[in-house]
Short mmCIF file of C-alpha atoms and ligand atoms in Angstrom, two decimals:
data_model
loop_
_atom_site.label_atom_id
_atom_site.label_comp_id
_atom_site.label_asym_id
_atom_site.label_seq_id
_atom_site.Cartn_x
_atom_site.Cartn_y
_atom_site.Cartn_z
CA MET I 409 0.00 0.00 0.00
CA LYS I 410 1.10 3.56 -0.50
CA PHE I 411 1.22 6.00 2.37
CA THR I 412 1.65 9.74 1.89
CA ILE I 413 2.16 12.00 4.89
CA THR I 414 2.95 15.70 5.15
CA THR I 415 3.90 18.22 7.81
CA PRO I 416 2.86 21.85 7.59
CA ILE I 417 5.38 23.90 5.67
CA TYR I 418 7.05 26.22 8.10
CA TYR I 419 7.66 29.95 7.94
CA VAL I 420 11.35 30.66 7.70
CA ASN I 421 11.27 33.89 9.69
CA ASP I 422 12.42 31.96 12.73
CA LYS I 423 14.37 28.80 13.43
CA PRO I 424 12.68 25.55 14.42
CA HIS I 425 11.63 25.25 18.04
CA VAL I 426 10.58 22.16 19.90
CA GLY I 427 6.92 22.63 18.85
CA HIS I 428 7.86 22.39 15.18
CA ALA I 429 10.10 19.45 15.97
CA TYR I 430 7.17 17.72 17.64
CA ALA I 431 4.92 17.91 14.56
CA THR I 432 7.76 16.78 12.34
CA ILE I 433 8.77 13.90 14.62
CA VAL I 434 5.14 12.74 14.73
CA ALA I 435 5.08 12.63 10.93
CA ASP I 436 8.43 10.85 10.90
CA THR I 437 7.12 8.22 13.32
CA PHE I 438 4.20 7.43 11.02
CA ALA I 439 6.46 7.40 7.98
CA ARG I 440 8.84 4.97 9.69
CA TYR I 441 6.03 2.70 10.79
CA HIS I 442 4.67 2.47 7.28
CA ARG I 443 8.09 1.82 5.77
CA LEU I 444 8.68 -0.81 8.44
CA ILE I 445 5.55 -2.73 7.45
CA GLY I 446 6.48 -2.54 3.78
CA ASP I 447 4.32 0.35 2.56
CA ASP I 448 5.40 2.62 -0.27
CA VAL I 449 5.88 5.86 1.69
CA PHE I 450 6.18 9.46 0.66
CA PHE I 451 6.94 11.89 3.46
CA LEU I 452 6.88 15.58 2.56
CA THR I 453 7.98 18.63 4.51
CA GLY I 454 9.25 22.05 3.50
CA THR I 455 9.19 25.79 3.98
CA ASP I 456 6.63 28.52 3.29
CA GLU I 457 8.56 31.40 1.79
CA ASN I 458 6.12 33.71 0.07
CA SER I 459 4.78 35.18 3.26
CA GLN I 460 5.01 38.87 4.05
CA LYS I 461 6.28 37.77 7.48
CA ASN I 462 9.45 36.45 5.88
CA VAL I 463 10.00 39.68 3.98
CA GLU I 464 9.63 41.65 7.19
CA ALA I 465 12.01 39.32 8.99
CA ALA I 466 14.58 39.80 6.19
CA ARG I 467 14.24 43.59 6.54
CA ALA I 468 14.58 43.38 10.30
CA ALA I 469 17.76 41.36 9.84
CA GLY I 470 19.06 44.12 7.54
CA LYS I 471 18.97 41.93 4.41
CA THR I 472 18.17 43.56 1.10
CA ASN I 473 18.36 40.39 -0.96
CA ILE I 474 15.18 38.64 0.11
CA GLN I 475 15.80 35.46 -1.86
CA ALA I 476 19.28 35.07 -0.37
CA TYR I 477 17.80 35.49 3.10
CA LEU I 478 15.17 32.84 2.34
CA ASP I 479 17.82 30.46 1.00
CA THR I 480 19.84 30.73 4.19
CA GLN I 481 16.81 30.40 6.45
CA SER I 482 15.28 27.49 4.58
CA ALA I 483 18.61 25.68 4.78
CA VAL I 484 18.51 26.03 8.58
CA TRP I 485 15.18 24.17 8.66
CA LYS I 486 16.32 21.47 6.29
CA GLU I 487 19.54 21.00 8.20
CA THR I 488 17.70 20.82 11.53
CA TRP I 489 15.50 18.02 10.21
CA LYS I 490 18.55 16.21 8.89
CA GLN I 491 20.28 16.53 12.26
CA LEU I 492 17.14 15.19 13.91
CA ASP I 493 17.22 12.32 11.42
CA ILE I 494 13.79 13.14 10.00
CA SER I 495 13.33 10.71 7.12
CA PHE I 496 11.57 13.07 4.69
CA ASP I 497 11.45 12.07 1.02
CA ASP I 498 11.26 15.61 -0.29
CA PHE I 499 11.57 19.11 1.01
CA ILE I 500 9.48 21.63 -0.91
CA ARG I 501 10.21 25.35 -0.90
CA THR I 502 7.47 27.66 -2.17
CA THR I 503 10.04 29.83 -3.95
CA GLU I 504 11.15 26.91 -6.13
CA ASP I 505 10.24 26.96 -9.82
CA ARG I 506 8.53 23.57 -9.58
CA HIS I 507 6.20 24.99 -6.94
CA LYS I 508 5.50 28.23 -8.79
CA LYS I 509 4.68 26.33 -11.96
CA GLY I 510 2.31 24.01 -10.11
CA VAL I 511 0.57 26.94 -8.44
CA ILE I 512 -0.07 28.57 -11.81
CA ASP I 513 -1.39 25.28 -13.24
CA PHE I 514 -3.64 24.91 -10.23
CA PHE I 515 -4.87 28.51 -10.43
CA ASN I 516 -5.76 27.97 -14.08
CA LEU I 517 -7.81 24.85 -13.26
CA VAL I 518 -9.80 26.84 -10.69
CA ARG I 519 -10.22 29.79 -13.07
CA GLU I 520 -11.42 27.52 -15.91
CA LYS I 521 -14.04 26.26 -13.50
CA GLY I 522 -15.33 29.84 -13.21
CA ASP I 523 -14.32 30.06 -9.56
CA ILE I 524 -12.14 33.19 -9.70
CA TYR I 525 -13.70 36.65 -9.80
CA LYS I 526 -12.71 40.21 -8.97
CA GLY I 527 -14.34 42.03 -6.09
CA THR I 528 -13.86 44.42 -3.22
CA TYR I 529 -13.26 43.28 0.25
CA LYS I 530 -13.37 45.17 3.46
CA GLY I 531 -12.53 43.42 6.65
CA LEU I 532 -10.28 42.80 9.58
CA TYR I 533 -6.94 41.30 8.76
CA CYS I 534 -4.55 39.62 11.19
CA LYS I 535 -0.97 39.71 9.95
CA GLY I 536 -0.03 36.85 12.26
CA CYS I 537 -2.69 34.56 10.78
CA GLU I 538 -2.22 36.03 7.31
CA ALA I 539 -5.95 35.90 7.03
CA PHE I 540 -9.08 37.96 7.34
CA VAL I 541 -10.63 37.35 10.72
CA ARG I 542 -14.17 37.80 11.94
CA GLU I 543 -15.25 40.10 14.73
CA SER I 544 -16.66 37.05 16.51
CA ASP I 545 -13.28 35.30 16.47
CA LEU I 546 -11.63 38.08 18.44
CA VAL I 547 -11.06 37.93 22.17
CA ASN I 548 -11.22 41.42 23.66
CA GLY I 549 -10.66 42.83 20.19
CA LEU I 550 -7.48 40.78 19.72
CA CYS I 551 -6.66 37.78 17.53
CA GLN I 552 -6.87 34.77 19.85
CA PHE I 553 -3.69 33.27 18.46
CA HIS I 554 -1.54 36.38 18.04
CA LYS I 555 -2.93 38.67 20.74
CA LYS I 556 -2.86 41.57 18.30
CA THR I 557 -5.46 44.02 17.05
CA PRO I 558 -6.27 43.17 13.44
CA GLU I 559 -6.03 45.92 10.78
CA VAL I 560 -9.00 47.15 8.80
CA ILE I 561 -8.27 46.49 5.15
CA GLU I 562 -10.27 47.44 2.07
CA GLU I 563 -8.95 46.08 -1.20
CA GLU I 564 -9.95 45.21 -4.68
CA ASN I 565 -8.90 41.61 -4.99
CA TYR I 566 -9.43 38.41 -6.84
CA PHE I 567 -11.68 36.00 -5.02
CA PHE I 568 -12.01 32.26 -4.92
CA ARG I 569 -15.65 31.18 -5.04
CA CYS I 570 -15.32 28.62 -2.27
CA SER I 571 -18.85 29.14 -0.95
CA LYS I 572 -19.97 27.17 -4.01
CA TYR I 573 -18.47 24.06 -2.38
CA ARG I 574 -19.99 24.55 1.06
CA ASP I 575 -22.67 21.86 0.78
CA GLN I 576 -20.45 19.42 -1.02
CA LEU I 577 -17.83 19.85 1.68
CA LEU I 578 -20.30 19.45 4.51
CA SER I 579 -21.63 16.21 3.10
CA TYR I 580 -18.09 15.01 2.46
CA ILE I 581 -17.20 15.57 6.11
CA GLU I 582 -20.46 13.91 7.10
CA ASP I 583 -19.71 10.85 4.95
CA ASN I 584 -16.06 10.63 5.95
CA PRO I 585 -15.85 10.67 9.73
CA ASP I 586 -12.07 10.24 9.61
CA PHE I 587 -11.46 13.30 7.47
CA VAL I 588 -11.10 15.72 10.40
CA GLN I 589 -9.20 14.33 13.37
CA PRO I 590 -9.25 14.28 16.31
CA VAL I 591 -13.01 14.04 16.44
CA SER I 592 -13.15 16.94 18.91
CA ARG I 593 -12.18 19.26 16.03
CA ARG I 594 -14.90 18.01 13.74
CA ASN I 595 -17.84 20.00 15.07
CA GLU I 596 -15.78 23.16 15.13
CA ILE I 597 -15.08 22.69 11.42
CA ILE I 598 -18.65 21.77 10.53
CA ASN I 599 -19.98 24.90 12.27
CA TYR I 600 -17.37 27.03 10.61
CA ILE I 601 -18.15 25.77 7.11
CA ARG I 602 -21.91 25.96 7.65
CA ASP I 603 -22.03 29.43 9.18
CA HIS I 604 -18.92 31.31 8.11
CA PHE I 605 -17.36 29.82 5.01
CA GLU I 606 -17.44 32.65 2.49
CA ASP I 607 -15.56 33.41 -0.70
CA VAL I 608 -11.98 34.22 0.09
CA SER I 609 -9.76 36.87 -1.38
CA ILE I 610 -6.80 35.11 -2.95
CA SER I 611 -4.68 37.99 -4.18
CA ARG I 612 -2.91 40.98 -2.75
CA GLU I 613 -2.17 44.12 -4.66
CA LYS I 614 1.06 46.06 -4.20
CA SER I 615 2.67 43.14 -2.43
CA GLU I 616 6.34 43.00 -3.24
CA TRP I 617 6.81 39.28 -2.67
CA GLY I 618 4.90 36.27 -3.88
CA ILE I 619 3.73 34.51 -7.01
CA PRO I 620 2.12 36.93 -9.52
CA LEU I 621 -1.36 35.99 -10.74
CA PRO I 622 -1.17 34.72 -14.32
CA ILE I 623 -4.15 36.92 -15.21
CA ASP I 624 -2.95 40.11 -13.51
CA SER I 625 0.69 40.64 -12.67
CA THR I 626 -0.10 43.60 -10.40
CA HIS I 627 -1.45 41.05 -7.90
CA VAL I 628 0.37 38.28 -6.09
CA MET I 629 -1.22 35.10 -4.86
CA TYR I 630 -2.51 35.14 -1.30
CA VAL I 631 -0.01 33.18 0.73
CA TRP I 632 -2.40 30.47 2.00
CA PHE I 633 -3.72 29.74 -1.48
CA ASP I 634 -0.13 29.40 -2.64
CA ALA I 635 1.18 27.53 0.41
CA LEU I 636 -1.50 24.83 0.54
CA ILE I 637 -0.64 23.82 -3.01
CA ASN I 638 2.78 22.67 -1.72
CA TYR I 639 1.11 19.39 -0.82
CA LEU I 640 0.68 18.81 -4.54
CA THR I 641 3.80 20.41 -5.97
CA GLY I 642 5.95 18.61 -3.40
CA ILE I 643 4.93 15.28 -4.91
CA GLY I 644 5.10 16.07 -8.58
CA PHE I 645 2.05 18.15 -9.49
CA GLY I 646 3.01 20.15 -12.56
CA TRP I 647 6.40 18.49 -12.95
CA ASP I 648 6.13 14.71 -12.53
CA GLU I 649 2.74 13.28 -13.30
CA LYS I 650 3.75 9.70 -12.55
CA LEU I 651 5.00 10.59 -9.11
CA PHE I 652 1.87 12.60 -8.45
CA ASP I 653 -0.46 9.79 -9.51
CA ARG I 654 1.45 7.38 -7.33
CA TYR I 655 1.25 9.41 -4.12
CA TRP I 656 -1.77 11.71 -4.28
CA PRO I 657 -4.13 11.92 -2.41
CA ALA I 658 -2.23 12.26 0.84
CA ASP I 659 -3.21 9.78 3.52
CA VAL I 660 -2.76 12.40 6.19
CA HIS I 661 -1.78 16.04 6.61
CA ILE I 662 -0.38 16.61 10.10
CA VAL I 663 -1.22 20.19 11.11
CA GLY I 664 -1.40 22.39 14.20
CA LYS I 665 -4.84 23.12 15.53
CA ASP I 666 -4.46 26.85 14.72
CA ILE I 667 -4.38 26.13 10.97
CA ILE I 668 -7.06 23.47 10.81
CA LYS I 669 -9.65 25.74 9.17
CA PHE I 670 -7.39 26.38 6.22
CA HIS I 671 -6.79 22.66 5.87
CA CYS I 672 -10.33 21.39 6.43
CA ALA I 673 -12.28 24.11 4.60
CA LEU I 674 -10.26 26.22 2.16
CA TRP I 675 -7.95 23.43 1.00
CA PRO I 676 -10.60 20.80 0.20
CA ALA I 677 -12.72 23.50 -1.52
CA MET I 678 -9.70 24.38 -3.68
CA LEU I 679 -9.23 20.72 -4.56
CA LEU I 680 -12.92 20.23 -5.37
CA SER I 681 -12.75 23.23 -7.68
CA ALA I 682 -9.61 21.95 -9.38
CA GLY I 683 -11.18 18.52 -9.75
CA LEU I 684 -8.53 16.75 -7.67
CA PRO I 685 -9.09 14.10 -4.98
CA LEU I 686 -9.16 15.26 -1.36
CA PRO I 687 -6.64 14.13 1.25
CA LYS I 688 -7.94 11.22 3.29
CA ARG I 689 -7.35 12.74 6.68
CA ILE I 690 -6.30 15.94 8.39
CA PHE I 691 -4.95 15.44 11.86
CA ALA I 692 -4.60 18.43 14.18
CA HIS I 693 -2.12 18.09 17.00
CA GLY I 694 -2.45 20.31 20.05
CA PHE I 695 -0.30 23.15 21.25
CA PHE I 696 2.23 22.78 23.85
CA THR I 697 3.59 24.79 26.60
CA ILE I 698 6.99 24.84 28.24
CA ASP I 699 6.76 24.65 32.00
CA GLY I 700 3.18 25.84 31.60
CA GLU I 701 3.86 28.69 29.13
CA ARG I 702 2.90 28.82 25.48
CA ILE I 703 5.98 28.54 23.25
CA GLY I 704 6.83 31.34 20.93
CA LYS I 705 9.52 33.69 19.89
CA SER I 706 7.89 36.45 21.86
CA MET I 707 7.89 34.25 24.95
CA GLY I 708 11.63 33.89 24.76
CA ASN I 709 11.35 30.23 25.63
CA ALA I 710 11.54 28.72 22.18
CA ILE I 711 13.65 25.70 23.01
CA ASP I 712 16.05 24.48 20.36
CA PRO I 713 15.31 20.81 19.65
CA LEU I 714 18.88 20.24 18.47
CA GLU I 715 20.20 21.29 21.83
CA ILE I 716 17.91 18.85 23.64
CA ALA I 717 18.92 16.09 21.24
CA GLN I 718 22.59 16.84 21.81
CA ILE I 719 22.31 16.86 25.58
CA HIS I 720 19.80 14.04 26.09
CA GLY I 721 20.00 12.04 22.87
CA LEU I 722 17.78 12.07 19.82
CA ASP I 723 15.70 9.06 20.81
CA VAL I 724 15.17 10.50 24.28
CA LEU I 725 13.76 13.68 22.75
CA ARG I 726 11.55 11.66 20.40
CA TYR I 727 10.34 9.33 23.11
CA PHE I 728 9.63 12.12 25.53
CA LEU I 729 7.62 14.21 23.07
CA LEU I 730 5.63 11.26 21.77
CA ARG I 731 4.99 9.82 25.23
CA GLU I 732 4.33 12.98 27.16
CA ILE I 733 2.19 15.01 24.77
CA PRO I 734 -1.11 13.23 24.15
CA PHE I 735 -1.39 13.07 20.37
CA GLY I 736 -4.17 15.41 19.33
CA GLY I 737 -4.32 17.10 22.73
CA ASP I 738 -2.32 19.82 24.42
CA GLY I 739 0.70 19.04 26.52
CA ASP I 740 3.48 20.52 28.56
CA PHE I 741 7.21 20.19 28.06
CA SER I 742 9.38 20.27 31.13
CA PHE I 743 12.91 19.12 31.71
CA ALA I 744 11.91 17.75 35.10
CA ARG I 745 9.37 15.46 33.38
CA LEU I 746 11.97 14.51 30.80
CA GLU I 747 14.35 13.38 33.53
CA LEU I 748 11.59 11.37 35.18
CA ARG I 749 10.59 9.69 31.93
CA TYR I 750 14.21 8.98 31.15
CA ALA I 751 14.80 7.23 34.45
CA SER I 752 11.53 5.30 34.69
CA ASP I 753 10.70 4.36 31.09
CA LEU I 754 14.06 4.31 29.37
CA ALA I 755 16.85 3.54 31.85
CA LYS I 756 14.81 1.29 34.16
CA GLY I 757 12.37 0.25 31.44
CA ILE I 758 13.58 -0.77 28.02
CA GLY I 759 17.28 -0.18 28.78
CA ASN I 760 17.30 -2.42 31.82
CA PHE I 761 15.22 -5.15 30.20
CA VAL I 762 17.48 -5.38 27.15
CA SER I 763 20.55 -5.36 29.31
CA ARG I 764 19.25 -8.11 31.64
CA VAL I 765 18.41 -10.38 28.72
CA LEU I 766 21.56 -9.78 26.72
CA SER I 767 23.82 -10.36 29.75
CA LEU I 768 22.11 -13.67 30.41
CA ALA I 769 22.50 -14.60 26.75
CA GLU I 770 26.15 -13.65 26.77
CA LYS I 771 26.74 -15.60 29.96
CA ILE I 772 25.60 -18.85 28.40
CA SER I 773 27.00 -18.00 24.93
CA TYR I 774 23.48 -18.36 23.61
CA SER I 775 23.09 -19.78 20.15
CA TYR I 776 19.82 -20.46 18.38
CA GLU I 777 17.74 -22.96 20.27
CA LYS I 778 14.90 -24.57 18.37
CA ASN I 779 12.91 -25.96 21.28
CA LEU I 780 11.83 -23.28 23.74
CA GLY I 781 9.85 -25.51 26.08
CA GLU I 782 6.74 -24.96 28.13
CA HIS I 783 6.75 -21.12 28.32
CA GLU I 784 6.97 -20.45 24.61
CA LYS I 785 3.23 -20.39 23.93
CA GLU I 786 2.58 -17.77 26.60
CA ALA I 787 5.33 -15.47 25.34
CA GLN I 788 4.17 -15.89 21.78
CA GLU I 789 0.64 -14.89 22.79
CA ALA I 790 1.92 -11.80 24.61
CA CYS I 791 3.83 -10.73 21.49
CA LYS I 792 0.88 -11.38 19.27
CA SER I 793 -1.44 -9.21 21.32
CA ALA I 794 1.18 -6.44 21.74
CA HIS I 795 1.73 -6.41 18.01
CA ALA I 796 -2.01 -6.25 17.31
CA GLN I 797 -2.47 -3.32 19.69
CA TRP I 798 0.53 -1.52 18.20
CA LYS I 799 -0.71 -1.96 14.66
CA GLN I 800 -4.22 -0.93 15.60
CA GLY I 801 -2.78 2.14 17.36
CA PHE I 802 -0.99 3.27 14.22
CA GLU I 803 -4.01 2.69 12.02
CA ALA I 804 -6.20 4.67 14.44
CA TYR I 805 -3.62 7.46 14.89
CA ALA I 806 -3.44 6.64 18.59
CA LEU I 807 0.29 6.71 19.16
CA HIS I 808 -0.14 6.18 22.88
CA ASP I 809 -1.65 2.78 22.34
CA CYS I 810 1.42 1.80 20.33
CA LEU I 811 3.77 2.90 23.08
CA ASP I 812 1.64 1.18 25.71
CA ALA I 813 1.82 -2.03 23.72
CA ALA I 814 5.62 -1.90 23.60
CA TRP I 815 5.98 -1.13 27.29
CA ASP I 816 3.46 -3.79 28.27
CA LEU I 817 5.61 -6.29 26.45
CA ILE I 818 8.71 -5.03 28.27
CA ARG I 819 6.91 -5.47 31.60
CA HIS I 820 5.80 -8.93 30.55
CA GLY I 821 9.44 -9.79 29.84
CA ASP I 822 10.66 -8.40 33.14
CA GLN I 823 8.03 -10.33 35.06
CA PHE I 824 8.93 -13.47 33.18
CA ILE I 825 12.56 -13.11 34.24
CA ASP I 826 11.58 -12.47 37.86
CA ARG I 827 9.31 -15.48 37.87
CA THR I 828 11.58 -17.98 36.17
CA LYS I 829 14.92 -16.73 37.56
CA PRO I 830 16.97 -18.12 34.66
CA TRP I 831 20.32 -17.15 36.26
CA SER I 832 19.67 -19.69 39.03
CA LEU I 833 19.14 -22.47 36.49
CA ILE I 834 22.34 -22.04 34.48
CA THR I 835 24.43 -24.50 36.51
CA ASN I 836 22.01 -27.30 37.31
CA GLU I 837 19.19 -26.95 34.77
CA LYS I 838 21.02 -25.71 31.74
CA THR I 839 18.45 -26.84 29.15
CA ASN I 840 15.70 -25.07 31.00
CA ALA I 841 17.85 -21.92 31.30
CA ILE I 842 18.63 -21.96 27.58
CA GLN I 843 14.97 -22.25 26.69
CA ILE I 844 13.96 -19.36 28.94
CA ILE I 845 16.77 -17.18 27.64
CA GLY I 846 15.78 -18.08 24.09
CA ILE I 847 12.29 -16.79 24.80
CA LEU I 848 13.70 -13.60 26.33
CA VAL I 849 15.95 -12.99 23.33
CA GLU I 850 12.91 -13.26 21.10
CA LEU I 851 11.01 -10.83 23.34
CA VAL I 852 13.84 -8.31 22.99
CA GLN I 853 13.68 -8.67 19.21
CA GLN I 854 9.93 -8.15 19.22
CA VAL I 855 10.19 -5.10 21.48
CA SER I 856 12.83 -3.60 19.19
CA VAL I 857 10.42 -3.76 16.25
CA LEU I 858 7.63 -2.11 18.24
CA VAL I 859 9.84 0.79 19.33
CA TYR I 860 11.49 1.32 15.95
CA PRO I 861 9.10 4.01 14.61
CA PHE I 862 9.48 5.96 17.85
CA MET I 863 13.14 5.35 18.62
CA PRO I 864 14.86 4.20 15.44
CA HIS I 865 18.40 4.42 16.79
CA THR I 866 17.60 2.39 19.86
CA ALA I 867 16.00 -0.29 17.70
CA GLU I 868 19.02 -0.31 15.39
CA GLN I 869 21.39 -0.69 18.33
CA ILE I 870 19.40 -3.65 19.57
CA TRP I 871 19.41 -5.25 16.12
CA GLU I 872 23.15 -4.85 15.93
CA ARG I 873 23.58 -6.64 19.24
CA LEU I 874 21.31 -9.42 18.04
CA GLY I 875 23.20 -9.68 14.76
CA ILE I 876 20.24 -8.54 12.62
CA LYS I 877 20.63 -6.12 9.73
CA ASN I 878 18.16 -3.23 9.25
CA THR I 879 17.43 -4.46 5.76
CA GLN I 880 16.30 -7.82 7.15
CA ILE I 881 13.50 -6.08 9.06
CA ILE I 882 12.51 -2.76 7.52
CA GLY I 883 9.96 -3.31 4.79
CA GLU I 884 9.81 -7.07 5.38
CA HIS I 885 6.10 -7.31 5.86
CA SER I 886 5.96 -11.02 6.64
CA ILE I 887 8.52 -10.67 9.43
CA ILE I 888 6.92 -7.81 11.35
CA GLY I 889 5.04 -9.33 14.24
CA SER I 890 5.76 -12.95 13.38
CA TRP I 891 7.29 -15.25 15.96
CA ARG I 892 10.96 -16.20 15.70
CA SER I 893 11.74 -14.92 12.21
CA PHE I 894 15.44 -14.80 13.00
CA LYS I 895 17.79 -17.53 14.12
CA ILE I 896 19.55 -15.28 16.58
CA SER I 897 23.01 -16.35 17.77
CA HIS I 898 26.24 -14.64 18.84
CA ILE I 899 24.66 -11.97 20.99
CA GLN I 900 26.65 -8.99 22.12
CA ARG I 901 25.52 -7.39 25.32
CA GLY I 902 27.01 -3.94 24.62
CA SER I 903 26.91 -0.96 26.94
CA PRO I 904 23.67 0.25 28.58
CA LEU I 905 21.27 1.84 26.06
CA PHE I 906 20.16 4.45 28.58
CA PRO I 907 22.74 4.74 31.39
CA LEU I 908 21.37 6.08 34.67
CA THR I 909 24.33 8.31 35.30
CA ARG I 910 24.99 10.55 32.34
ZN1 ZN J 1115 -3.77 36.03 14.24
#
């Protein structure tokens, strides 16, 4: 099966903070899971560069060459994702020719449909949102997301006739309960489309930066109209039809909850107009705070994810974010919690379990044992149910269920060791000891597969110690979740995966 996943494209007026890293790591986790089970994956991320925000940031930094500024800034984002080992398949920039060409093609499809017209618009505009906002959206006269007073703007613009798609969109959302996720966001979107979804201005006059309209070069494309199309141009629209046909529609767009309206209303209306299939799902993750405070440049607490990865380890950062922030809900980041999670779940959890088993195996110079005796059935059942829960969790976008499944299996393994005490059997009941250790080795292998999407480096380290190559597991559909696929021998214990004293 094919699986296409995207992150939002990020503004380059700032460098990535841990909130951006979270969304991107979530997408990476799904991408890795799907590659692991043998799916044909396309994982897209990129940068949004035609925003007025970026131009202002370039000015503020004293740069006169806007494109050069964007090049440098975009490279920072790409490099950060590489350092964080984000396994993206492409990185789209909205200033690239392939994107601009696709946007023009797309615009022409919508225009041919009769969905572009010229009109005058007067309304409140929030620069932070880069969107017109309604009086009723304001909190004490301020944008709820940017805490700023919107400007009153009156312009003659080109409009996209999205109201034409209101009913079609509402019935689509009705018929496809998975389209807007989590479900708590669904009613918000339905109300918005039903009561407030009006034609949107899609051009700006006198804007110095952006993609000129093919029908009027004195106007540039409104940044959201342009940016959303990245999901198409990033996978070939307008430049590689075969690639596009292979990977569109996206299986899921991962977005922040502040941009869900654009993704669940404007974007599908654009696609309906252009006659293209809609994405299968839009998943909004929550916001998170740092020690109780909302992250943001203005807050001065925008934590650099690279720094955390350097100090604590990449897999520790990944694990912490994915474990601690309920997927779809809001969460809080704190270093105190990170230390707690590290000690309890990693050092004393998976780290200790792997180390206990591999030391036992090393002690008896374990080599593949065919007959695992009376306890095999029970262990096999535990793996089977953990695997089923893990798989179900991924399919239902419930990452917590997947992590629970892995840690339940670790606990099962620990309890099995405590109960059978294999170390006490090595001298007098060697056969029994070998069988128990054989089961434990298999449990370690099974756990490593379950944690791979979340903590790829940890899984790879375990495989190395078990003498398994990545290529023997990743993409090998028949092996994932099956019992004893590898004849494991020559185990190396190695150093602790998550040492308690660092
Ligand atoms: Zn705003």
